[in-house]
Short mmCIF file of C-alpha atoms and ligand atoms in Angstrom, two decimals:
data_model
loop_
_atom_site.label_atom_id
_atom_site.label_comp_id
_atom_site.label_asym_id
_atom_site.label_seq_id
_atom_site.Cartn_x
_atom_site.Cartn_y
_atom_site.Cartn_z
CA MET Q 514 0.00 0.00 0.00
CA ILE Q 515 2.73 2.33 1.05
CA ASN Q 516 4.63 1.67 -2.12
CA PHE Q 517 1.54 2.33 -4.23
CA LYS Q 518 1.10 5.71 -2.47
CA LYS Q 519 4.76 6.56 -3.14
CA ILE Q 520 4.43 5.66 -6.82
CA LEU Q 521 1.26 7.75 -7.14
CA CYS Q 522 2.97 10.70 -5.47
CA ALA Q 523 5.94 10.34 -7.79
CA ILE Q 524 3.65 10.26 -10.87
CA LEU Q 525 1.78 13.32 -9.62
CA ALA Q 526 5.06 15.11 -8.98
CA VAL Q 527 6.31 14.33 -12.48
CA CYS Q 528 2.98 15.54 -13.96
CA LEU Q 529 3.23 18.74 -11.96
CA ILE Q 530 6.76 19.35 -13.18
CA PHE Q 531 5.63 18.84 -16.82
CA ALA Q 532 2.62 21.08 -16.32
CA LEU Q 533 4.73 23.83 -14.83
CA SER Q 534 7.42 23.63 -17.52
CA GLY Q 535 4.59 23.84 -20.16
CA CYS Q 536 3.44 27.12 -18.67
CA VAL Q 537 6.94 28.52 -18.78
CA ILE Q 538 7.33 27.57 -22.48
CA LYS Q 539 3.90 29.05 -23.29
CA GLY Q 540 4.81 32.17 -21.38
CA ASN Q 541 8.04 32.46 -23.33
CA GLU Q 542 6.12 32.13 -26.56
CA GLU Q 543 3.80 34.93 -25.40
CA VAL Q 544 6.80 37.12 -24.69
CA LYS Q 545 8.20 36.25 -28.09
CA ASN Q 546 4.85 37.12 -29.74
CA THR Q 547 4.63 40.42 -27.89
CA THR Q 548 8.11 41.30 -29.08
CA LYS Q 549 7.11 40.37 -32.63
CA ALA Q 550 3.97 42.55 -32.44
CA SER Q 551 5.94 45.38 -30.97
CA SER Q 552 8.49 45.05 -33.72
CA GLN Q 553 5.64 45.11 -36.27
CA ARG Q 554 4.31 48.23 -34.60
CA ASN Q 555 7.72 49.75 -34.96
CA THR Q 556 7.66 48.90 -38.64
CA ILE Q 557 4.26 50.58 -39.00
CA THR Q 558 5.53 53.65 -37.21
CA THR Q 559 8.50 53.80 -39.53
CA THR Q 560 6.15 53.51 -42.52
CA GLU Q 561 4.04 56.35 -41.14
CA ALA Q 562 7.14 58.41 -40.70
CA THR Q 563 8.11 57.75 -44.29
CA THR Q 564 4.60 58.72 -45.40
CA THR Q 565 4.88 61.95 -43.46
CA THR Q 566 8.13 62.70 -45.23
CA SER Q 567 6.48 62.00 -48.58
CA THR Q 568 3.65 64.36 -47.66
CA THR Q 569 6.18 67.08 -47.00
CA VAL Q 570 7.64 66.49 -50.42
CA THR Q 571 4.15 66.52 -51.94
CA SER Q 572 3.35 69.81 -50.20
CA ALA Q 573 6.48 71.21 -51.76
CA THR Q 574 5.01 70.47 -55.18
CA PRO Q 575 2.04 72.89 -54.81
CA THR Q 576 4.58 75.58 -53.89
CA ALA Q 577 6.28 74.89 -57.17
CA THR Q 578 2.89 75.11 -58.90
CA THR Q 579 2.28 78.49 -57.23
CA THR Q 580 5.57 79.72 -58.63
CA LYS Q 581 4.50 78.48 -62.05
CA LYS Q 582 1.17 80.32 -61.67
CA LYS Q 583 3.02 83.54 -60.88
CA VAL Q 584 5.04 83.14 -64.05
CA THR Q 585 1.80 82.62 -65.99
CA THR Q 586 0.40 85.85 -64.50
CA THR Q 587 3.51 87.69 -65.62
CA THR Q 588 2.97 86.35 -69.12
CA ALA Q 589 -0.65 87.55 -69.03
CA THR Q 590 0.59 91.01 -68.00
CA THR Q 591 2.42 91.29 -71.27
CA VAL Q 592 -0.68 90.66 -73.35
CA TYR Q 593 -1.84 94.26 -73.66
CA ARG Q 594 1.24 96.39 -73.29
CA TYR Q 595 4.29 94.66 -74.64
CA PRO Q 596 3.35 92.85 -77.87
CA TYR Q 597 4.14 96.07 -79.75
CA ALA Q 598 7.69 96.45 -78.47
CA TYR Q 599 8.84 95.57 -82.01
CA ALA Q 600 7.54 99.01 -83.03
CA GLY Q 601 9.20 100.77 -80.08
CA PHE Q 602 6.20 100.79 -77.72
CA ASN Q 603 6.88 99.89 -74.13
CA PRO Q 604 4.46 101.88 -71.96
CA THR Q 605 4.96 101.98 -68.21
CA GLU Q 606 2.15 101.46 -65.74
CA THR Q 607 0.60 104.82 -64.95
CA ASP Q 608 0.42 106.16 -61.39
CA MET Q 609 -2.97 105.07 -60.06
CA SER Q 610 -2.45 106.61 -56.61
CA VAL Q 611 -3.49 110.04 -57.93
CA LYS Q 612 -7.12 111.18 -57.94
CA PHE Q 613 -9.00 109.54 -60.82
CA ASN Q 614 -9.39 112.79 -62.78
CA LYS Q 615 -5.58 113.17 -62.91
CA ILE Q 616 -4.79 109.67 -64.22
CA LEU Q 617 -2.46 110.11 -67.19
CA LEU Q 618 -3.02 107.76 -70.10
CA ASN Q 619 -1.18 108.02 -73.40
CA ARG Q 620 1.14 106.01 -75.62
CA ASP Q 621 3.72 105.81 -72.81
CA HIS Q 622 1.38 105.35 -69.82
CA ALA Q 623 -0.88 102.31 -69.49
CA LEU Q 624 -3.49 101.16 -67.00
CA PRO Q 625 -2.62 98.22 -64.76
CA ASP Q 626 -3.56 95.01 -66.57
CA GLY Q 627 -7.08 93.84 -65.96
CA TYR Q 628 -8.25 97.28 -64.75
CA VAL Q 629 -11.99 97.67 -65.15
CA PRO Q 630 -13.67 100.82 -63.79
CA LYS Q 631 -17.00 100.81 -62.00
CA LEU Q 632 -19.38 101.98 -64.67
CA ALA Q 633 -22.59 103.95 -65.01
CA GLU Q 634 -24.62 105.09 -68.02
CA ALA Q 635 -23.45 108.47 -69.29
CA VAL Q 636 -26.95 109.41 -70.38
CA LYS Q 637 -29.85 107.46 -68.95
CA GLY Q 638 -31.07 104.93 -71.51
CA SER Q 639 -28.12 105.44 -73.88
CA GLY Q 640 -26.33 102.21 -72.97
CA VAL Q 641 -23.00 104.08 -73.35
CA LYS Q 642 -21.05 103.92 -70.12
CA LEU Q 643 -18.42 105.92 -68.27
CA ASP Q 644 -16.66 105.60 -64.92
CA TYR Q 645 -19.46 106.03 -62.35
CA ARG Q 646 -17.73 109.15 -61.00
CA VAL Q 647 -17.68 110.77 -64.45
CA ALA Q 648 -21.12 109.73 -65.74
CA PRO Q 649 -23.08 112.27 -63.60
CA TYR Q 650 -20.99 115.12 -65.09
CA TYR Q 651 -21.74 113.94 -68.62
CA GLN Q 652 -25.44 113.74 -67.81
CA LYS Q 653 -25.35 117.32 -66.48
CA MET Q 654 -23.51 118.56 -69.58
CA TYR Q 655 -25.91 116.65 -71.82
CA ASP Q 656 -28.95 118.14 -70.10
CA ALA Q 657 -27.51 121.67 -70.24
CA ALA Q 658 -26.75 121.34 -73.96
CA LEU Q 659 -30.21 119.91 -74.61
CA ALA Q 660 -31.73 122.94 -72.94
CA ASP Q 661 -29.82 125.01 -75.55
CA GLY Q 662 -31.20 122.85 -78.38
CA ILE Q 663 -27.98 120.80 -78.75
CA THR Q 664 -27.84 117.00 -78.56
CA LEU Q 665 -24.46 115.70 -77.38
CA GLU Q 666 -24.97 112.14 -78.55
CA PRO Q 667 -22.66 109.75 -76.68
CA ILE Q 668 -20.99 107.63 -79.36
CA SER Q 669 -18.30 105.72 -77.48
CA GLY Q 670 -17.47 105.75 -73.77
CA TYR Q 671 -15.95 102.86 -71.86
CA ARG Q 672 -14.16 100.30 -74.00
CA SER Q 673 -12.61 97.03 -72.78
CA PHE Q 674 -8.92 96.20 -73.33
CA GLU Q 675 -10.01 93.40 -75.69
CA ARG Q 676 -12.08 95.81 -77.78
CA GLN Q 677 -9.19 98.31 -77.85
CA LYS Q 678 -6.84 95.54 -78.96
CA ARG Q 679 -9.19 94.59 -81.82
CA ASN Q 680 -9.48 98.24 -82.88
CA PHE Q 681 -5.71 98.70 -82.77
CA GLU Q 682 -4.94 95.53 -84.70
CA ASN Q 683 -7.59 96.30 -87.31
CA GLU Q 684 -5.90 99.67 -87.80
CA ILE Q 685 -2.51 97.94 -88.20
CA LYS Q 686 -4.05 95.70 -90.89
CA LEU Q 687 -5.41 98.74 -92.74
CA TYR Q 688 -1.89 100.17 -93.00
CA GLU Q 689 -0.40 96.81 -93.92
CA ASN Q 690 -2.93 96.60 -96.74
CA LYS Q 691 -1.68 100.01 -97.91
CA GLY Q 692 1.80 98.46 -98.25
CA PHE Q 693 3.45 99.38 -94.93
CA ASN Q 694 5.55 96.71 -93.22
CA LYS Q 695 4.32 95.47 -89.82
CA LYS Q 696 6.49 97.88 -87.78
CA ASP Q 697 5.63 101.00 -89.77
CA ALA Q 698 1.97 99.96 -89.92
CA THR Q 699 1.97 99.69 -86.10
CA VAL Q 700 3.52 103.14 -85.67
CA LYS Q 701 0.96 104.62 -88.10
CA ALA Q 702 -1.89 102.85 -86.30
CA SER Q 703 -0.75 104.25 -82.94
CA GLN Q 704 -1.29 107.80 -84.17
CA VAL Q 705 -4.96 107.07 -84.74
CA VAL Q 706 -5.87 104.38 -82.19
CA LEU Q 707 -4.18 104.08 -78.81
CA LEU Q 708 -2.49 100.87 -77.72
CA PRO Q 709 -4.73 98.61 -75.64
CA GLY Q 710 -4.56 99.66 -71.99
CA THR Q 711 -3.36 103.18 -72.81
CA SER Q 712 -6.67 104.66 -73.94
CA GLU Q 713 -8.79 106.92 -71.74
CA HIS Q 714 -11.75 104.91 -73.03
CA ASN Q 715 -10.31 101.82 -71.26
CA ALA Q 716 -10.59 103.76 -67.99
CA GLY Q 717 -14.09 105.08 -68.73
CA LEU Q 718 -12.76 108.65 -68.44
CA ALA Q 719 -13.49 109.85 -71.99
CA MET Q 720 -16.38 110.12 -74.42
CA ASP Q 721 -16.46 110.39 -78.19
CA ILE Q 722 -19.31 112.78 -78.88
CA CYS Q 723 -21.64 112.95 -81.90
CA SER Q 724 -19.20 112.00 -84.67
CA LEU Q 725 -15.85 110.44 -85.48
CA SER Q 726 -15.09 112.86 -88.29
CA VAL Q 727 -12.86 115.94 -88.29
CA ASP Q 728 -15.81 117.76 -89.91
CA PHE Q 729 -17.36 117.70 -86.47
CA GLU Q 730 -15.43 120.93 -85.83
CA ASN Q 731 -17.88 122.73 -88.14
CA THR Q 732 -20.98 121.81 -86.18
CA LYS Q 733 -23.02 123.71 -83.58
CA GLU Q 734 -22.47 120.80 -81.18
CA PHE Q 735 -18.70 121.34 -81.41
CA ALA Q 736 -19.13 125.08 -80.91
CA TRP Q 737 -21.22 124.41 -77.79
CA LEU Q 738 -18.56 122.05 -76.39
CA GLN Q 739 -15.81 124.62 -77.08
CA ALA Q 740 -17.75 127.17 -75.07
CA HIS Q 741 -19.05 124.99 -72.21
CA ALA Q 742 -17.36 121.58 -71.84
CA HIS Q 743 -14.91 122.87 -69.19
CA GLU Q 744 -17.84 124.00 -67.02
CA TYR Q 745 -18.65 120.30 -66.59
CA GLY Q 746 -15.05 119.16 -66.20
CA PHE Q 747 -14.38 117.99 -69.77
CA ILE Q 748 -11.56 118.96 -72.14
CA MET Q 749 -10.98 118.30 -75.82
CA ARG Q 750 -8.03 116.01 -75.20
CA TYR Q 751 -6.26 115.96 -78.59
CA PRO Q 752 -6.14 119.49 -80.05
CA LYS Q 753 -4.87 120.25 -83.54
CA ASP Q 754 -1.76 122.13 -82.41
CA LYS Q 755 -0.56 119.66 -79.74
CA THR Q 756 -0.14 116.42 -81.67
CA GLU Q 757 3.63 116.48 -81.03
CA ILE Q 758 2.89 116.11 -77.32
CA THR Q 759 -0.23 113.96 -77.34
CA LYS Q 760 1.14 111.71 -80.14
CA ILE Q 761 -2.44 111.44 -81.38
CA THR Q 762 -4.02 113.11 -84.40
CA TYR Q 763 -6.55 115.90 -83.93
CA GLU Q 764 -9.81 114.51 -82.50
CA PRO Q 765 -12.46 117.22 -82.12
CA TRP Q 766 -14.90 114.59 -80.79
CA HIS Q 767 -12.85 113.09 -77.90
CA TYR Q 768 -13.57 114.66 -74.49
CA ARG Q 769 -11.81 113.63 -71.31
CA PHE Q 770 -13.04 114.31 -67.78
CA VAL Q 771 -10.41 116.09 -65.64
CA GLY Q 772 -12.71 117.96 -63.25
CA VAL Q 773 -13.97 121.53 -63.47
CA ASP Q 774 -10.87 123.21 -61.95
CA ILE Q 775 -8.28 121.54 -64.20
CA ALA Q 776 -10.52 121.81 -67.28
CA THR Q 777 -10.91 125.54 -66.69
CA GLU Q 778 -7.16 125.99 -66.18
CA LEU Q 779 -6.35 124.02 -69.33
CA LYS Q 780 -8.85 126.00 -71.37
CA GLN Q 781 -7.42 129.32 -70.15
CA SER Q 782 -3.77 128.31 -70.62
CA GLY Q 783 -4.12 126.26 -73.80
CA MET Q 784 -2.11 123.43 -72.20
CA VAL Q 785 -2.80 119.73 -72.73
CA LEU Q 786 -2.92 117.28 -69.84
CA GLU Q 787 0.69 116.14 -70.39
CA GLU Q 788 1.93 119.73 -69.98
CA TYR Q 789 -0.27 120.34 -66.94
CA LEU Q 790 0.87 117.17 -65.13
CA SER Q 791 4.58 117.49 -65.92
ZN1 ZN R 1494 -12.06 108.79 -78.16
#
């Protein structure tokens, strides 16, 4: 009996030892697994880190695109003012910090690209527009003339850069058809039509009145304007005897708003705007 008990105890002891050693092995495996998982986690983290780096590189790409966009804008800037450099035209951007009535526009002074004035109808119902600050003066002048039996029909007020460009290039073609080479045709055209962006029409500051013919100087409408336009702030911008300065042929129909004070001074002195502003 005693021996049987001893044998049983020994068997139990051996079983216990096996059971315990099994736990230790299992435990070791668990430790190993945890290490493996942790190492995998580390790998994931590294991948994330790499991704983050890639993102930084990607975000550098839009910066490059922005730079490209800027270059494109610069190219667009050249559209209106510089395509005629072959004929010697390279106007600078005019000073826009002055009061609107003193903005100088001519062959050498252009509006900033894309400039569009706020507009209003020069005469109610006419559909012809001017800068909203100028339109009320035209309406007043129109009404005053009408009271004297004179109709100051607004022919052409505000004109877009695109329209000016078409007008200018059509004029170049006319001279080319007369046998001038491209450069000479462009110079000739510039004496009749201003370069896109350099016209007072592009700023909504000028109106062509009644006619586009030099014969306009023989009309009662012209006589009325000669006597009264300055009272409403308008001047005949391109007089016959100042073409050397204005670089534009005589235009008895083109009236520019400069304000009553300057218009009066110019009328009394016989100066053109270039002389007054210099
Ligand atoms: Zn005009």
